[in-house]
PDB file of C-alpha atoms in Angstrom:
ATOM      1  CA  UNK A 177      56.192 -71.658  14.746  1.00 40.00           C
ATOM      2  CA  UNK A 178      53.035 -71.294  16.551  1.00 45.00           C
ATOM      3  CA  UNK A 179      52.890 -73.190  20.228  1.00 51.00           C
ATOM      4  CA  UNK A 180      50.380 -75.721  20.123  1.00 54.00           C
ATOM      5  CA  UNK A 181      47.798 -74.597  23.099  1.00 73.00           C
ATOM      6  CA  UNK A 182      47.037 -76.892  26.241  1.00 88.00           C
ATOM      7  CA  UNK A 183      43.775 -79.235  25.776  1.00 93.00           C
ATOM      8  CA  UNK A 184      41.440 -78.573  28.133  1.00 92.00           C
ATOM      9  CA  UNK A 185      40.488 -81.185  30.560  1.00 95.00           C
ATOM     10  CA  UNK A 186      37.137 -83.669  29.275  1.00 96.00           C
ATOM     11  CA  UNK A 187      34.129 -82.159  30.169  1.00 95.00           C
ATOM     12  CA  UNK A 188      31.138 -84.290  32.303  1.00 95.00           C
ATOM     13  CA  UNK A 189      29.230 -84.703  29.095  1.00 96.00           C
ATOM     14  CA  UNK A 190      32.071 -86.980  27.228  1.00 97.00           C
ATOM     15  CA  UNK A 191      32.266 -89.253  30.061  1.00 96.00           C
ATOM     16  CA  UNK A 192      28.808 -89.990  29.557  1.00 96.00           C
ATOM     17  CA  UNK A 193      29.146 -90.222  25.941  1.00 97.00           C
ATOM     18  CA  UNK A 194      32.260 -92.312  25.184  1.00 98.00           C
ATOM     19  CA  UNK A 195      31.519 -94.833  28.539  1.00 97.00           C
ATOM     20  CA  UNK A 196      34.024 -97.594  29.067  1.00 96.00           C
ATOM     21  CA  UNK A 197      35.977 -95.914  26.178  1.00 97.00           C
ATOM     22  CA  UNK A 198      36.069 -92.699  27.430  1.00 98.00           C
ATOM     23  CA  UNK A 199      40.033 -93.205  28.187  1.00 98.00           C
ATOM     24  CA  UNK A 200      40.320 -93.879  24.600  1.00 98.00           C
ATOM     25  CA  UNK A 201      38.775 -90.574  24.087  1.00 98.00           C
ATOM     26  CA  UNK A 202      41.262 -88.853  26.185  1.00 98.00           C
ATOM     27  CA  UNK A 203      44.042 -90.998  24.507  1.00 98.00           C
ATOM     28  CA  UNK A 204      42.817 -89.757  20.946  1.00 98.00           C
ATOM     29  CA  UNK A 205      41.832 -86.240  22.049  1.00 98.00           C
ATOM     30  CA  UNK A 206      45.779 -85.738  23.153  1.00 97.00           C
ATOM     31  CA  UNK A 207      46.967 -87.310  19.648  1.00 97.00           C
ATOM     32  CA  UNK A 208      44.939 -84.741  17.968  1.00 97.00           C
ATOM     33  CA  UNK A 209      46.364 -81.766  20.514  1.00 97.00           C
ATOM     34  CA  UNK A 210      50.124 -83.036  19.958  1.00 96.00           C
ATOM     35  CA  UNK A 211      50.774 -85.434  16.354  1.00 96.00           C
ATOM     36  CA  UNK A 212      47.487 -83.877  14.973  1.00 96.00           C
ATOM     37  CA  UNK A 213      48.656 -80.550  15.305  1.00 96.00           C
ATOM     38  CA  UNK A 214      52.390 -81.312  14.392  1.00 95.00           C
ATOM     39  CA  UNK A 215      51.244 -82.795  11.450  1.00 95.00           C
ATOM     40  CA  UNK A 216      49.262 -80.578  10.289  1.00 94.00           C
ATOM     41  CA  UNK A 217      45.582 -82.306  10.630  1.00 95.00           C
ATOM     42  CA  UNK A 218      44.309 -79.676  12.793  1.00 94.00           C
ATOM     43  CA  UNK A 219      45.066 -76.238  13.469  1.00 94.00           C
ATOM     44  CA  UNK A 220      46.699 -75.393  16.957  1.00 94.00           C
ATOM     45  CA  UNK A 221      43.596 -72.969  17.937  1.00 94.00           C
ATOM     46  CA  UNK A 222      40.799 -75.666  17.744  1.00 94.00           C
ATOM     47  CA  UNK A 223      42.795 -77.850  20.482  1.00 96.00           C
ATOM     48  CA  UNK A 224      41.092 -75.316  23.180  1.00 95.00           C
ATOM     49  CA  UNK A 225      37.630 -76.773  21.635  1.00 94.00           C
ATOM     50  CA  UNK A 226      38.492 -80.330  20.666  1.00 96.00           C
ATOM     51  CA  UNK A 227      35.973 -81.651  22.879  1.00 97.00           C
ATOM     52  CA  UNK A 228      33.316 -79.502  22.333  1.00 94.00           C
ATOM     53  CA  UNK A 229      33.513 -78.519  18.710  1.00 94.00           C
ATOM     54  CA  UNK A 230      35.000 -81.744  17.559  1.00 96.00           C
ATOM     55  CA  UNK A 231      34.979 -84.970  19.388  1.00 98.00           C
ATOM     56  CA  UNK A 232      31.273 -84.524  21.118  1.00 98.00           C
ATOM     57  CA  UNK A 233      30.119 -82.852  17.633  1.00 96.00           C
ATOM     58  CA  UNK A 234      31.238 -85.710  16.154  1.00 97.00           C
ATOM     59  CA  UNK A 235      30.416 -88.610  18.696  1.00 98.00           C
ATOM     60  CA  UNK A 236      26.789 -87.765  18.407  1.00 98.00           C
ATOM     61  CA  UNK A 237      25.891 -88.653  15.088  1.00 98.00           C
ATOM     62  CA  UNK A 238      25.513 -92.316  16.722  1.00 98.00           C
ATOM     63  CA  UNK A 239      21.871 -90.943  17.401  1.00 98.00           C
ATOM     64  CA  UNK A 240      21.158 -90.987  14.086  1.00 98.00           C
ATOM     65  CA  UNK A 241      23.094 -93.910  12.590  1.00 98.00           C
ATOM     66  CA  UNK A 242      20.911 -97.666  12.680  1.00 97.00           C
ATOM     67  CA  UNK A 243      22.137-100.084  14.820  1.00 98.00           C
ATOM     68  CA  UNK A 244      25.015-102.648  13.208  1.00 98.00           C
ATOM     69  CA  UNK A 245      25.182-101.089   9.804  1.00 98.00           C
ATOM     70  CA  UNK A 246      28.614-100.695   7.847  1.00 98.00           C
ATOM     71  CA  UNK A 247      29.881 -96.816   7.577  1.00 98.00           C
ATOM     72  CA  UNK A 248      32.564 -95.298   5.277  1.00 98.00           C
ATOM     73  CA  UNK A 249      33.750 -92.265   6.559  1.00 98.00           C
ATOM     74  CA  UNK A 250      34.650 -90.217   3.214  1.00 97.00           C
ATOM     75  CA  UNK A 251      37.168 -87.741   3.037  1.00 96.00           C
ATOM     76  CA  UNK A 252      38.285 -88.989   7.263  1.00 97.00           C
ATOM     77  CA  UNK A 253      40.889 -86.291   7.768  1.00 96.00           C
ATOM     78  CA  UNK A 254      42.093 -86.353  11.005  1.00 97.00           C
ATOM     79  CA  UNK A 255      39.310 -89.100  11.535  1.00 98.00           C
ATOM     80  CA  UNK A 256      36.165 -87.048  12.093  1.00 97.00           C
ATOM     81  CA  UNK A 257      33.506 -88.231  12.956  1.00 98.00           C
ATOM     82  CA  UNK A 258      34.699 -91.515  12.040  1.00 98.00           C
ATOM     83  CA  UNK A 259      36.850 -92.338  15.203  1.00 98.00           C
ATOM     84  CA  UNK A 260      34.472 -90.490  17.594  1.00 98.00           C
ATOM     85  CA  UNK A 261      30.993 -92.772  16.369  1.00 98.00           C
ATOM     86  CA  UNK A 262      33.741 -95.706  16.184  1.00 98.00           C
ATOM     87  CA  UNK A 263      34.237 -95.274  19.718  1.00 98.00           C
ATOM     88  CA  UNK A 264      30.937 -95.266  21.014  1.00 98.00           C
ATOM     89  CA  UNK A 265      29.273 -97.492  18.447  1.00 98.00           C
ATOM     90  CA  UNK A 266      31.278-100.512  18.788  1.00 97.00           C
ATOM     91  CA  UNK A 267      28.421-102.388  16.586  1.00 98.00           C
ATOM     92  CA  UNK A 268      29.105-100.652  13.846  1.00 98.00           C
ATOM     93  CA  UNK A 269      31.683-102.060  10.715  1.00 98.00           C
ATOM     94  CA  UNK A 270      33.644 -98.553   9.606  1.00 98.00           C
ATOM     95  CA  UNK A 271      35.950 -97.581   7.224  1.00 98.00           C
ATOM     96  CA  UNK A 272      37.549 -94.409   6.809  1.00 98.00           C
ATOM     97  CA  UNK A 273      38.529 -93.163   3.663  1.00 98.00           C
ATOM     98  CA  UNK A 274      40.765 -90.381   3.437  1.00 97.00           C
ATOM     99  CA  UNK A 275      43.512 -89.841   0.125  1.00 96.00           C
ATOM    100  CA  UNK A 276      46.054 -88.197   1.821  1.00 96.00           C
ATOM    101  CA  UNK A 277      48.876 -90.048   3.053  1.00 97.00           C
ATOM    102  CA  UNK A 278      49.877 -88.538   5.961  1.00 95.00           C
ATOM    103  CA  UNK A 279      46.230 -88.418   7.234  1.00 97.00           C
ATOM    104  CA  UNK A 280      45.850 -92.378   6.777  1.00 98.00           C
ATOM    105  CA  UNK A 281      49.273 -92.848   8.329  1.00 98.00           C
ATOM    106  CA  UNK A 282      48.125 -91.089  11.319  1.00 98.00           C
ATOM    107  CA  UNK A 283      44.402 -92.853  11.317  1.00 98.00           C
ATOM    108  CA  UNK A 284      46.314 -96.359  11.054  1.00 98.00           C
ATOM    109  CA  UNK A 285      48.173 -95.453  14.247  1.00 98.00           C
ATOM    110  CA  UNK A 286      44.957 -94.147  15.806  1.00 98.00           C
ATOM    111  CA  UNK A 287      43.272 -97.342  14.890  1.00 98.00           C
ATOM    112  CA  UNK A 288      45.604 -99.486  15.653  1.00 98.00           C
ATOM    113  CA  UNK A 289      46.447 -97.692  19.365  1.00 98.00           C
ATOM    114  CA  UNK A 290      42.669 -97.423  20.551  1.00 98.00           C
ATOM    115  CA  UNK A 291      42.180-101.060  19.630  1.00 98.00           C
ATOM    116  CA  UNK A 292      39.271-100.441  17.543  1.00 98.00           C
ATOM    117  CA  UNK A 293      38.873-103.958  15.638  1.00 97.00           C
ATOM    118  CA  UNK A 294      35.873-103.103  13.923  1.00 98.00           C
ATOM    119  CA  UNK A 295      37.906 -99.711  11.921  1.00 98.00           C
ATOM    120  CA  UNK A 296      39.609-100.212   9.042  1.00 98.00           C
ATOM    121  CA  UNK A 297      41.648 -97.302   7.122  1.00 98.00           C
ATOM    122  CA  UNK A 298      41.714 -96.723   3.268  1.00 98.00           C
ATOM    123  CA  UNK A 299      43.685 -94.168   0.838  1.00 97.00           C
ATOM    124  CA  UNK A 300      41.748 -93.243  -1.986  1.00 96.00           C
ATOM    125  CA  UNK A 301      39.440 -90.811  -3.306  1.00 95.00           C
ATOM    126  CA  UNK A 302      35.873 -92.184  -3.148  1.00 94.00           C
ATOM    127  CA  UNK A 303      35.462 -92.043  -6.938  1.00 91.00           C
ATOM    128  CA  UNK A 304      38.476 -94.057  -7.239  1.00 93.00           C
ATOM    129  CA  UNK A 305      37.305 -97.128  -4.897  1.00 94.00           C
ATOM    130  CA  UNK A 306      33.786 -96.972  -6.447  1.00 89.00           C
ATOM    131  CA  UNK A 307      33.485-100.694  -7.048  1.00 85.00           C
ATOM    132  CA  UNK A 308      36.464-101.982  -5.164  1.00 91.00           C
ATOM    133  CA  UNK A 309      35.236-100.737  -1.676  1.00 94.00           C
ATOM    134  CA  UNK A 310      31.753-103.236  -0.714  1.00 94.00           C
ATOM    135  CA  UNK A 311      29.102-100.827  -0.789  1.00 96.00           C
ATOM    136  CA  UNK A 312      27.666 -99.676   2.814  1.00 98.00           C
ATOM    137  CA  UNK A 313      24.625 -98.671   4.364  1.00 98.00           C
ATOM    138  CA  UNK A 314      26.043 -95.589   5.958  1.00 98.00           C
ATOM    139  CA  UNK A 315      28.323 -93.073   4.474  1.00 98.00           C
ATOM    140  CA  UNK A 316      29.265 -90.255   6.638  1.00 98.00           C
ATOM    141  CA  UNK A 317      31.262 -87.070   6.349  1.00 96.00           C
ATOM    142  CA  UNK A 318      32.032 -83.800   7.691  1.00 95.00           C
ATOM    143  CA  UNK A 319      33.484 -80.120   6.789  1.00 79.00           C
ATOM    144  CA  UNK A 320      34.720 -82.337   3.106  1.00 80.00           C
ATOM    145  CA  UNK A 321      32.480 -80.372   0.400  1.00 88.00           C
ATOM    146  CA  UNK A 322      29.741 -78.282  -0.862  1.00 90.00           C
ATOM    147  CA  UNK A 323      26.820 -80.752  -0.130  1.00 94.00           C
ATOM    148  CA  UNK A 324      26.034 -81.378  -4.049  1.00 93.00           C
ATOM    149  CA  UNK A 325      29.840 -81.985  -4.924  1.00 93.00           C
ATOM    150  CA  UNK A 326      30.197 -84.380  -1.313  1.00 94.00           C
ATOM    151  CA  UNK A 327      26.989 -86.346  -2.615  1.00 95.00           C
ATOM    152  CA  UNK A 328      28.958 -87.079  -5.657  1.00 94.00           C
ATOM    153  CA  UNK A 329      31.490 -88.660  -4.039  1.00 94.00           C
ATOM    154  CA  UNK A 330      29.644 -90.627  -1.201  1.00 96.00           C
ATOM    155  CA  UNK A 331      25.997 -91.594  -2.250  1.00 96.00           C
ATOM    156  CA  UNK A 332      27.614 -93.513  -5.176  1.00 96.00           C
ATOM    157  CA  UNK A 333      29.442 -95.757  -2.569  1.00 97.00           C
ATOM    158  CA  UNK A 334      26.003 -96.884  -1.016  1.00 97.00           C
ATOM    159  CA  UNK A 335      23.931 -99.462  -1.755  1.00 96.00           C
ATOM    160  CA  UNK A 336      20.332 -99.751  -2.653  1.00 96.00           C
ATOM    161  CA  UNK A 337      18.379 -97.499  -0.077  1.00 97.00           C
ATOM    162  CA  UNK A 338      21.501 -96.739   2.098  1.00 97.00           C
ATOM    163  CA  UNK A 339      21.681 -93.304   3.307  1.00 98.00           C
ATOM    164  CA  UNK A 340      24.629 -90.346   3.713  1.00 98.00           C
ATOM    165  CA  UNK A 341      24.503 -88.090   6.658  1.00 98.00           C
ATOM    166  CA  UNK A 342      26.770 -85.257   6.624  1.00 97.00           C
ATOM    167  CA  UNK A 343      27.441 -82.769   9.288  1.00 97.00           C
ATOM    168  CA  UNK A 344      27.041 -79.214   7.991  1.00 95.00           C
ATOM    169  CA  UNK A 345      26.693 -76.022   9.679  1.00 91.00           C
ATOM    170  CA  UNK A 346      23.600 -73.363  10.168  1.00 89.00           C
ATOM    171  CA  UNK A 347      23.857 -72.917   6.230  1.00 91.00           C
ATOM    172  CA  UNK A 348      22.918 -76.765   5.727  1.00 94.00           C
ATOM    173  CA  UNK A 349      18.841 -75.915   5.022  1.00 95.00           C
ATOM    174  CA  UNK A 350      19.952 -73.614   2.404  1.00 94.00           C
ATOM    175  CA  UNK A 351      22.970 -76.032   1.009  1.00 94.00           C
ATOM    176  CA  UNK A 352      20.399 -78.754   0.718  1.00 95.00           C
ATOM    177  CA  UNK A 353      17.716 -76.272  -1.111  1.00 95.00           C
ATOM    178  CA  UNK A 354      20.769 -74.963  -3.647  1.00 94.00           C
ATOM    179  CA  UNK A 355      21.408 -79.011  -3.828  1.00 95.00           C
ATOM    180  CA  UNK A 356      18.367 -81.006  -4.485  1.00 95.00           C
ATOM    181  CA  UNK A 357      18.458 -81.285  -8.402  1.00 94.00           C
ATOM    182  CA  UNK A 358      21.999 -82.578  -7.888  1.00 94.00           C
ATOM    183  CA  UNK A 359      20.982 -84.931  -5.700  1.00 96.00           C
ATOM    184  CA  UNK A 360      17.976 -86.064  -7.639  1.00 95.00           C
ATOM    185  CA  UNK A 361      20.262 -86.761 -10.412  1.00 95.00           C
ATOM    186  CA  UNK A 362      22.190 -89.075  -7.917  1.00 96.00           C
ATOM    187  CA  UNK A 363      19.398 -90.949  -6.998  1.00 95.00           C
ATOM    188  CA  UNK A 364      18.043 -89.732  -3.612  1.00 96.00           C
ATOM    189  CA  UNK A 365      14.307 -90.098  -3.098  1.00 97.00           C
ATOM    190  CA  UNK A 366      14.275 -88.336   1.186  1.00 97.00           C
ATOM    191  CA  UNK A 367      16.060 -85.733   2.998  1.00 97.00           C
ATOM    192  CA  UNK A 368      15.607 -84.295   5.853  1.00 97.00           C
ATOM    193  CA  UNK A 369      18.193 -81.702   8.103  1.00 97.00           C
ATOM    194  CA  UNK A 370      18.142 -83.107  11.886  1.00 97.00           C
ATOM    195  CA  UNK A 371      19.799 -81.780  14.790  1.00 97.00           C
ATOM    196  CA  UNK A 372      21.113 -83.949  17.531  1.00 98.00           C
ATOM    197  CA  UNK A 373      23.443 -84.296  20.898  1.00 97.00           C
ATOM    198  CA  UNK A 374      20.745 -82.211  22.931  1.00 97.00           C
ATOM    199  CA  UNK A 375      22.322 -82.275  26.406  1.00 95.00           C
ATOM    200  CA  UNK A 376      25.769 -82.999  24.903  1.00 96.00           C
ATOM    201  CA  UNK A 377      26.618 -79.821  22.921  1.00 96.00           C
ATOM    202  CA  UNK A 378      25.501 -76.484  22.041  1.00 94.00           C
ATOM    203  CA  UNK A 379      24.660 -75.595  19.642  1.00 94.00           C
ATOM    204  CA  UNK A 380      23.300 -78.801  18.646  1.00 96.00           C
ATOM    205  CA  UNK A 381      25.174 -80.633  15.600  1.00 97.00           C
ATOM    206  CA  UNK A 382      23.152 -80.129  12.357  1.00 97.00           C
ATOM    207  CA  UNK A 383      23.160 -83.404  10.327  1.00 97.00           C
ATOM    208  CA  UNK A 384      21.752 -83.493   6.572  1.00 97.00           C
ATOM    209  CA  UNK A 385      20.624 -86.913   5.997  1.00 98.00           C
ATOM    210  CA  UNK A 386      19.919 -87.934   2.301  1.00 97.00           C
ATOM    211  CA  UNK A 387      18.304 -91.569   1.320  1.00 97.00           C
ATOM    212  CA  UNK A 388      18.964 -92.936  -1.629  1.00 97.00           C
ATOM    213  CA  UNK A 389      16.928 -95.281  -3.509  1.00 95.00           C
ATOM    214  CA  UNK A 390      17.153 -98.473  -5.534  1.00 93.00           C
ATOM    215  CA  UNK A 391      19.920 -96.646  -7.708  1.00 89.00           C
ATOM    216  CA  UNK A 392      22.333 -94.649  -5.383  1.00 90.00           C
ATOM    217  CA  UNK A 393      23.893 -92.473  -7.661  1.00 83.00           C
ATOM    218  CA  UNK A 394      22.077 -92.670 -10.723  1.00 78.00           C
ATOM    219  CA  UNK A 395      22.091 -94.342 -14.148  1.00 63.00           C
ATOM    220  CA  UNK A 396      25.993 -93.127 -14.682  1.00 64.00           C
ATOM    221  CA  UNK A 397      26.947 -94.740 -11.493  1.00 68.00           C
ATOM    222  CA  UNK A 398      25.241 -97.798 -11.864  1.00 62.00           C
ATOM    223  CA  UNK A 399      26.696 -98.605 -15.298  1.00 62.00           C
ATOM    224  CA  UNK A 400      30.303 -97.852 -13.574  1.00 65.00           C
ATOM    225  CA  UNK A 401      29.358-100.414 -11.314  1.00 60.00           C
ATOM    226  CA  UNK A 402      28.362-102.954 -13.220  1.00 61.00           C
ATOM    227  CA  UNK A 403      31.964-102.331 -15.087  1.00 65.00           C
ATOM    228  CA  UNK A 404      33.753-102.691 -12.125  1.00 61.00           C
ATOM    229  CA  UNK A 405      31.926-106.022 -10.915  1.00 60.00           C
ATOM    230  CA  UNK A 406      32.522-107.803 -14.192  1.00 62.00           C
ATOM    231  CA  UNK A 407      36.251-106.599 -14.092  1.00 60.00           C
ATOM    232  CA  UNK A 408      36.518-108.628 -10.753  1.00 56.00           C
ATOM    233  CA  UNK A 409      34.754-111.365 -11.955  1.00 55.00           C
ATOM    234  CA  UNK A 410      37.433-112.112 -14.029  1.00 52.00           C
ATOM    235  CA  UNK A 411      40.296-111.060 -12.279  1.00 53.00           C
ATOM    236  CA  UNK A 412      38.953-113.691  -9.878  1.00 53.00           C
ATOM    237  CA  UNK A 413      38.779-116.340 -12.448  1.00 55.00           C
ATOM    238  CA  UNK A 414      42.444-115.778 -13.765  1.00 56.00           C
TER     239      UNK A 414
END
């Protein structure tokens, strides 16, 4: 069995990002190092780079999420970047939905240990919740899927001019290029590849941001929809 390695003591930069909850970002930095690893979220050579390559990678995709706006966190994992923006976006309403049950048994604990009110924790796959989950403004993900197969999964969970920003790598100009008809199909009228967290981590974290229009996800998704909304209509009547 491999020894878990030592996390490395919070660098300057994360107590400037996280703020008052920067203990909480200890707290779930060690979590990751110890269950995390025992579990089998993360392997036990990224805990010398949790901070760098992980939470702060994560925790600065607050630049380029609008203020107060609801997030789902697809395919959460070990909760990135869902727990790290949760942390230092306090305004925001997040979900983060992840099938696996051992992943969303360890979120819930995470959740429920850092005290963060405004996170809430869902198993299922994000075509199965399509029109159980309220749609969001905001859907997020990271390291989940080739961007055209990730946008069918998360752009249908948006509503009407809601946008997904996934965190990609130095491939994400090309995955966008190889993706565009896909996402056309699905709906999305901008996108754009940004890179953020200058002065917090190099290299910078590259974020593909796609907007959807009127339609998020297309004609297919929209009839699905419409389905599942008259399904609860009458649930709700019974």
């Amino acid at each position: 069995m491999t020894e878990a390695a030592e996390l490395p003591q919070a660098p300057a930069e994360a107590q400037a990002v996280f703020g008052e909850l920067f203990p909480e970002a200890v707290r779930y930095a060690e979590l990751l190092a110890d269950a995390g690893v025992k579990r089998g979220l993360i392997g036990p050579r990224e805990v010398p780079r949790l901070w760098e390559r992980h939470l702060l990678n994560c925790a600065v995709l607050s630049e380029v999420v609008p203020e107060g706006v609801t997030v789902c966190d697809v395919g959460s994992g070990a909760g990135l970047p869902g727990i790290p923006l949760a942390l230092v976006r306090p305004d925001l309403k997040i979900t983060l939905l992840e099938p696996l049950l051992r992943r969303t048994n360890f979120l819930q604990e995470v959740v429920e240990l850092l005290g963060l009110d405004h996170v809430t924790v869902v198993r299922g796959r994000a075509e199965e919740v399509l029109g159980t989950l309220q749609p969001v403004q905001v859907v997020t993900a990271r390291a989940v899927a080739p961007l055209d197969r990730l946008a069918g999964w998360g752009v249908p969970l948006l509503r009407p001019y809601g946008e997904m920003l996934a965190l990609k790598g130095d491939t994400a100009e090309e995955e966008l290029n190889g993706a565009r008809a896909a996402l056309s199909k699905l709906g999305v009228v901008e996108t754009e590849v940004l890179q953020v967290g200058e002065g917090v981590v190099d290299p910078l974290s590259t974020v593909v941001r796609v907007v959807v229009g009127e339609s998020p996800g297309g004609v297919r998704f929209a009839a699905k929809r419409a389905k599942a909304a008259r399904t609860g209509r009458t649930r709700r009547r019974r």
